[in-house]
Amino acid sequence: MKSRWILIYFVIVIAITFVQHKFTAGNHFLEPSLILLVLIARTSPVTQAIFWTIAISVSLDLVFAAGQVKGLGAMVQMALVYIMAHFKKHIIPSHWDLFVLFFFALFYLLNYYGTWGLSELLGLSFDTMSWVELVYRAVIHTLMFGAVLLMVLRFSKDTK
Amino acid sequence: MARGIWKRSTGLTTLLVLEFACFLFVSYQIQVEEHLSLLEKMALTVVGPFQHLSNETSSFIEQRTQRSKSLDQLAVENRQLTLKVSHLNRIESQLEEERLENERLRELLALPRPPGWRTVIASVIGRSNRGDDEVLFISRGSLSGVERDMGVLSPAGVVGVVWEVSPYYSKIMTVNNPATAIACMIQSSRYADAYLIGLGSNMGRLENVPNFATVSLGDKVVTSGLDGLFPKGEPIGSVLHVKPSSQMFLDIRVHLGVPFSTLEEVIVLMPTETSEPKTAIP
């Protein structure tokens, strides 16, 4: 994925987060940054993907998170991006995008549980949610990711 | 070979280094319990203008939305108030009507009741005038004791005579009807053998007053009571025109005191046993 497109998506992510931050008083339902991270990991080399992940995640934390420990999510997300990148060589190339779609749902759940576990380990507070809500959010985000992925596959030239 | 191993493990090394950096970053935040004011300031400096723009845009949209909502609410309130005002106008109009009716009824009730006569108050429910044939319809009939040839009064004076009666309604032939004749007298001269015939509108002609009788313009004409329809002395009108005629009698025109076109309530006079028997003039 080209840096130019990553920056454009990042601006869109910031805009969505801004609007959401404004109208939901900090209670973020949508996490468009996860979609961007998986899209980056889908086509970028692993090192580059990890750098983009830490940059995006920490900068979003610095801008939007208030009164929380920043960088916790970045630790989990970097690990997940690394794992995803390592799957690539074991998946048939033509099935890669389908795998990415399913992996995104897993990514969402693991990001939640990973951040929660890390918070527990470090003795930090963590806002938990019921598993029903978690699954609901995961489904919504996966659908959104699927829509974005379809658009990327349809209109983007650097699909792989 | 070492290069190949390095190349293979670049990803892992990068991950571990960055994870470690993140861990230090997180640990530092937890240890000092501060939130990286310098980094936050830098982030704020970069993002501040965008945040400002976003705030301005969202508050503009919010204001517009609220204004639109308040305009809608105002429109709804305006409709409700308009309905309420029209409703109140109707009530005010009804109240005004009732007040005026109350005043008129008080006026009627305040009229001195002639001894030996019972009275019934009735509302005027209709008028008819074909040419000079003036009649009124009132809301009382035989069930209220109204009978044919009973006199009808108003605070302004004599209205007419009951002509036809049904159980609930009656027809009144007013004094300005040419078919009516009321026994009357000129108050100043006390000449009592006259009778009044209607001429339509608010005019009447005094008949049977001889040329030698003393009649002046403005003289009051009242009932004489000789016909038994009305008690003596009820006002009818005043002399408007008097002129000797070639015959034996004066030509006298009387302006009737009752405003027939605006009459709304009347009193029907009912003779009791003590009052004089009726001797209606044909």
mmCIF file of N, CA and C in Angstrom, chain A residues 24-97:
data_model
loop_
_atom_site.group_PDB
_atom_site.id
_atom_site.type_symbol
_atom_site.label_atom_id
_atom_site.label_comp_id
_atom_site.label_asym_id
_atom_site.label_seq_id
_atom_site.Cartn_x
_atom_site.Cartn_y
_atom_site.Cartn_z
ATOM 1 N N THR A 24 -19.981 11.939 20.639
ATOM 2 C CA THR A 24 -20.268 10.859 21.598
ATOM 3 C C THR A 24 -19.542 11.073 22.912
ATOM 4 N N ALA A 25 -19.015 12.269 23.132
ATOM 5 C CA ALA A 25 -18.361 12.622 24.400
ATOM 6 C C ALA A 25 -17.293 11.594 24.780
ATOM 7 N N GLY A 26 -16.441 11.233 23.819
ATOM 8 C CA GLY A 26 -15.297 10.363 24.106
ATOM 9 C C GLY A 26 -15.607 8.879 24.098
ATOM 10 N N ASN A 27 -16.876 8.506 23.991
ATOM 11 C CA ASN A 27 -17.218 7.090 23.979
ATOM 12 C C ASN A 27 -17.177 6.583 22.534
ATOM 13 N N HIS A 28 -16.005 6.077 22.127
ATOM 14 C CA HIS A 28 -15.818 5.720 20.713
ATOM 15 C C HIS A 28 -16.404 4.359 20.414
ATOM 16 N N PHE A 29 -17.331 4.325 19.509
ATOM 17 C CA PHE A 29 -17.875 3.043 19.049
ATOM 18 C C PHE A 29 -17.049 2.546 17.861
ATOM 19 N N LEU A 30 -16.839 3.441 16.923
ATOM 20 C CA LEU A 30 -16.086 3.067 15.716
ATOM 21 C C LEU A 30 -14.585 3.212 15.967
ATOM 22 N N GLU A 31 -13.852 2.234 15.474
ATOM 23 C CA GLU A 31 -12.380 2.316 15.548
ATOM 24 C C GLU A 31 -11.828 2.140 14.137
ATOM 25 N N PRO A 32 -11.908 3.196 13.306
ATOM 26 C CA PRO A 32 -11.485 3.055 11.911
ATOM 27 C C PRO A 32 -9.985 2.805 11.764
ATOM 28 N N SER A 33 -9.212 3.124 12.839
ATOM 29 C CA SER A 33 -7.765 2.926 12.738
ATOM 30 C C SER A 33 -7.434 1.443 12.572
ATOM 31 N N LEU A 34 -8.257 0.551 13.148
ATOM 32 C CA LEU A 34 -7.985 -0.888 13.013
ATOM 33 C C LEU A 34 -8.105 -1.324 11.557
ATOM 34 N N ILE A 35 -9.103 -0.740 10.875
ATOM 35 C CA ILE A 35 -9.292 -1.060 9.448
ATOM 36 C C ILE A 35 -8.049 -0.647 8.650
ATOM 37 N N LEU A 36 -7.576 0.567 8.981
ATOM 38 C CA LEU A 36 -6.397 1.071 8.276
ATOM 39 C C LEU A 36 -5.173 0.174 8.545
ATOM 40 N N LEU A 37 -5.005 -0.242 9.804
ATOM 41 C CA LEU A 37 -3.841 -1.059 10.162
ATOM 42 C C LEU A 37 -3.847 -2.390 9.414
ATOM 43 N N VAL A 38 -5.012 -3.013 9.346
ATOM 44 C CA VAL A 38 -5.090 -4.306 8.655
ATOM 45 C C VAL A 38 -4.902 -4.118 7.144
ATOM 46 N N LEU A 39 -5.426 -2.998 6.622
ATOM 47 C CA LEU A 39 -5.199 -2.716 5.195
ATOM 48 C C LEU A 39 -3.712 -2.531 4.896
ATOM 49 N N ILE A 40 -3.020 -1.873 5.814
ATOM 50 C CA ILE A 40 -1.574 -1.675 5.626
ATOM 51 C C ILE A 40 -0.872 -3.035 5.681
ATOM 52 N N ALA A 41 -1.245 -3.828 6.722
ATOM 53 C CA ALA A 41 -0.591 -5.128 6.895
ATOM 54 C C ALA A 41 -0.896 -6.079 5.744
ATOM 55 N N ARG A 42 -1.991 -5.818 5.058
ATOM 56 C CA ARG A 42 -2.420 -6.681 3.952
ATOM 57 C C ARG A 42 -1.402 -6.673 2.808
ATOM 58 N N THR A 43 -0.838 -5.494 2.520
ATOM 59 C CA THR A 43 0.039 -5.407 1.335
ATOM 60 C C THR A 43 1.472 -4.959 1.640
ATOM 61 N N SER A 44 1.671 -4.308 2.798
ATOM 62 C CA SER A 44 3.011 -3.753 3.069
ATOM 63 C C SER A 44 3.957 -4.820 3.625
ATOM 64 N N PRO A 45 5.261 -4.612 3.460
ATOM 65 C CA PRO A 45 6.236 -5.497 4.118
ATOM 66 C C PRO A 45 6.101 -5.393 5.641
ATOM 67 N N VAL A 46 6.530 -6.443 6.331
ATOM 68 C CA VAL A 46 6.258 -6.528 7.759
ATOM 69 C C VAL A 46 6.877 -5.370 8.555
ATOM 70 N N THR A 47 8.111 -4.995 8.254
ATOM 71 C CA THR A 47 8.783 -3.926 9.007
ATOM 72 C C THR A 47 8.036 -2.597 8.823
ATOM 73 N N GLN A 48 7.746 -2.354 7.580
ATOM 74 C CA GLN A 48 7.023 -1.102 7.264
ATOM 75 C C GLN A 48 5.646 -1.078 7.965
ATOM 76 N N ALA A 49 4.989 -2.231 7.942
ATOM 77 C CA ALA A 49 3.657 -2.313 8.572
ATOM 78 C C ALA A 49 3.763 -2.049 10.078
ATOM 79 N N ILE A 50 4.807 -2.590 10.686
ATOM 80 C CA ILE A 50 4.964 -2.384 12.142
ATOM 81 C C ILE A 50 5.243 -0.902 12.441
ATOM 82 N N PHE A 51 6.061 -0.295 11.630
ATOM 83 C CA PHE A 51 6.344 1.151 11.839
ATOM 84 C C PHE A 51 5.075 1.997 11.683
ATOM 85 N N TRP A 52 4.329 1.673 10.630
ATOM 86 C CA TRP A 52 3.074 2.413 10.426
ATOM 87 C C TRP A 52 2.123 2.193 11.626
ATOM 88 N N THR A 53 2.131 0.983 12.119
ATOM 89 C CA THR A 53 1.222 0.668 13.232
ATOM 90 C C THR A 53 1.561 1.497 14.471
ATOM 91 N N ILE A 54 2.823 1.520 14.837
ATOM 92 C CA ILE A 54 3.202 2.288 16.037
ATOM 93 C C ILE A 54 2.954 3.782 15.822
ATOM 94 N N ALA A 55 3.243 4.255 14.610
ATOM 95 C CA ALA A 55 3.058 5.686 14.334
ATOM 96 C C ALA A 55 1.567 6.070 14.431
ATOM 97 N N ILE A 56 0.746 5.282 13.782
ATOM 98 C CA ILE A 56 -0.696 5.605 13.756
ATOM 99 C C ILE A 56 -1.304 5.443 15.144
ATOM 100 N N SER A 57 -0.994 4.338 15.786
ATOM 101 C CA SER A 57 -1.647 4.042 17.060
ATOM 102 C C SER A 57 -1.239 5.034 18.151
ATOM 103 N N VAL A 58 0.070 5.301 18.257
ATOM 104 C CA VAL A 58 0.538 6.220 19.308
ATOM 105 C C VAL A 58 0.064 7.649 19.015
ATOM 106 N N SER A 59 0.108 8.059 17.752
ATOM 107 C CA SER A 59 -0.337 9.435 17.453
ATOM 108 C C SER A 59 -1.835 9.607 17.740
ATOM 109 N N LEU A 60 -2.610 8.590 17.428
ATOM 110 C CA LEU A 60 -4.049 8.683 17.751
ATOM 111 C C LEU A 60 -4.258 8.727 19.264
ATOM 112 N N ASP A 61 -3.466 7.945 19.980
ATOM 113 C CA ASP A 61 -3.547 7.971 21.449
ATOM 114 C C ASP A 61 -3.211 9.361 21.979
ATOM 115 N N LEU A 62 -2.151 9.929 21.412
ATOM 116 C CA LEU A 62 -1.715 11.255 21.895
ATOM 117 C C LEU A 62 -2.759 12.330 21.613
ATOM 118 N N VAL A 63 -3.405 12.191 20.490
ATOM 119 C CA VAL A 63 -4.380 13.225 20.115
ATOM 120 C C VAL A 63 -5.695 13.049 20.863
ATOM 121 N N PHE A 64 -6.184 11.809 20.901
ATOM 122 C CA PHE A 64 -7.555 11.616 21.391
ATOM 123 C C PHE A 64 -7.655 11.090 22.818
ATOM 124 N N ALA A 65 -6.669 10.299 23.262
ATOM 125 C CA ALA A 65 -6.799 9.717 24.591
ATOM 126 C C ALA A 65 -6.476 10.770 25.643
ATOM 127 N N ALA A 66 -7.298 10.823 26.652
ATOM 128 C CA ALA A 66 -7.056 11.778 27.738
ATOM 129 C C ALA A 66 -7.137 11.007 29.049
ATOM 130 N N GLY A 67 -6.128 11.209 29.899
ATOM 131 C CA GLY A 67 -6.138 10.536 31.209
ATOM 132 C C GLY A 67 -5.937 9.044 31.104
ATOM 133 N N GLN A 68 -5.402 8.562 29.994
ATOM 134 C CA GLN A 68 -5.133 7.125 29.856
ATOM 135 C C GLN A 68 -3.643 6.931 29.543
ATOM 136 N N VAL A 69 -3.198 5.689 29.748
ATOM 137 C CA VAL A 69 -1.815 5.377 29.385
ATOM 138 C C VAL A 69 -1.755 5.168 27.878
ATOM 139 N N LYS A 70 -0.850 5.878 27.234
ATOM 140 C CA LYS A 70 -0.781 5.818 25.766
ATOM 141 C C LYS A 70 0.260 4.798 25.317
ATOM 142 N N GLY A 71 -0.029 4.143 24.214
ATOM 143 C CA GLY A 71 0.924 3.194 23.652
ATOM 144 C C GLY A 71 0.607 1.743 23.966
ATOM 145 N N LEU A 72 -0.347 1.518 24.838
ATOM 146 C CA LEU A 72 -0.721 0.156 25.224
ATOM 147 C C LEU A 72 -1.321 -0.597 24.042
ATOM 148 N N GLY A 73 -2.232 0.092 23.358
ATOM 149 C CA GLY A 73 -2.875 -0.503 22.185
ATOM 150 C C GLY A 73 -1.852 -0.773 21.095
ATOM 151 N N ALA A 74 -0.861 0.123 20.976
ATOM 152 C CA ALA A 74 0.150 -0.024 19.925
ATOM 153 C C ALA A 74 0.934 -1.325 20.116
ATOM 154 N N MET A 75 1.207 -1.669 21.378
ATOM 155 C CA MET A 75 1.966 -2.895 21.660
ATOM 156 C C MET A 75 1.209 -4.125 21.140
ATOM 157 N N VAL A 76 -0.071 -4.160 21.427
ATOM 158 C CA VAL A 76 -0.880 -5.308 21.004
ATOM 159 C C VAL A 76 -1.018 -5.330 19.484
ATOM 160 N N GLN A 77 -1.285 -4.164 18.929
ATOM 161 C CA GLN A 77 -1.541 -4.092 17.485
ATOM 162 C C GLN A 77 -0.282 -4.444 16.665
ATOM 163 N N MET A 78 0.856 -3.995 17.170
ATOM 164 C CA MET A 78 2.100 -4.340 16.448
ATOM 165 C C MET A 78 2.281 -5.860 16.410
ATOM 166 N N ALA A 79 2.039 -6.511 17.553
ATOM 167 C CA ALA A 79 2.175 -7.966 17.614
ATOM 168 C C ALA A 79 1.210 -8.645 16.645
ATOM 169 N N LEU A 80 -0.021 -8.146 16.609
ATOM 170 C CA LEU A 80 -1.031 -8.747 15.727
ATOM 171 C C LEU A 80 -0.682 -8.538 14.254
ATOM 172 N N VAL A 81 -0.164 -7.352 13.949
ATOM 173 C CA VAL A 81 0.233 -7.069 12.559
ATOM 174 C C VAL A 81 1.389 -7.995 12.162
ATOM 175 N N TYR A 82 2.279 -8.184 13.087
ATOM 176 C CA TYR A 82 3.424 -9.086 12.810
ATOM 177 C C TYR A 82 2.930 -10.508 12.538
ATOM 178 N N ILE A 83 2.023 -10.964 13.390
ATOM 179 C CA ILE A 83 1.481 -12.326 13.208
ATOM 180 C C ILE A 83 0.788 -12.439 11.846
ATOM 181 N N MET A 84 -0.010 -11.409 11.520
ATOM 182 C CA MET A 84 -0.741 -11.430 10.255
ATOM 183 C C MET A 84 0.223 -11.470 9.060
ATOM 184 N N ALA A 85 1.281 -10.673 9.167
ATOM 185 C CA ALA A 85 2.249 -10.636 8.067
ATOM 186 C C ALA A 85 2.896 -12.006 7.886
ATOM 187 N N HIS A 86 3.087 -12.745 8.989
ATOM 188 C CA HIS A 86 3.717 -14.058 8.883
ATOM 189 C C HIS A 86 2.804 -15.125 8.327
ATOM 190 N N PHE A 87 1.542 -14.888 8.372
ATOM 191 C CA PHE A 87 0.599 -15.840 7.780
ATOM 192 C C PHE A 87 0.655 -15.795 6.259
ATOM 193 N N LYS A 88 1.104 -14.643 5.748
ATOM 194 C CA LYS A 88 0.985 -14.408 4.305
ATOM 195 C C LYS A 88 1.649 -15.505 3.470
ATOM 196 N N LYS A 89 2.827 -15.931 3.941
ATOM 197 C CA LYS A 89 3.548 -16.924 3.128
ATOM 198 C C LYS A 89 2.902 -18.314 3.211
ATOM 199 N N HIS A 90 1.973 -18.509 4.161
ATOM 200 C CA HIS A 90 1.330 -19.824 4.286
ATOM 201 C C HIS A 90 -0.049 -19.866 3.624
ATOM 202 N N ILE A 91 -0.490 -18.748 3.100
ATOM 203 C CA ILE A 91 -1.826 -18.694 2.491
ATOM 204 C C ILE A 91 -1.692 -18.640 0.981
ATOM 205 N N ILE A 92 -2.569 -19.327 0.293
ATOM 206 C CA ILE A 92 -2.576 -19.258 -1.174
ATOM 207 C C ILE A 92 -2.886 -17.812 -1.560
ATOM 208 N N PRO A 93 -2.079 -17.222 -2.451
ATOM 209 C CA PRO A 93 -2.247 -15.785 -2.772
ATOM 210 C C PRO A 93 -3.678 -15.397 -3.162
ATOM 211 N N SER A 94 -4.336 -16.260 -3.929
ATOM 212 C CA SER A 94 -5.693 -15.889 -4.361
ATOM 213 C C SER A 94 -6.699 -15.908 -3.202
ATOM 214 N N HIS A 95 -6.317 -16.557 -2.102
ATOM 215 C CA HIS A 95 -7.211 -16.607 -0.941
ATOM 216 C C HIS A 95 -6.832 -15.593 0.135
ATOM 217 N N TRP A 96 -5.820 -14.855 -0.167
ATOM 218 C CA TRP A 96 -5.263 -13.947 0.848
ATOM 219 C C TRP A 96 -6.288 -12.901 1.335
ATOM 220 N N ASP A 97 -7.004 -12.316 0.398
ATOM 221 C CA ASP A 97 -7.961 -11.262 0.779
ATOM 222 C C ASP A 97 -9.112 -11.826 1.606
#
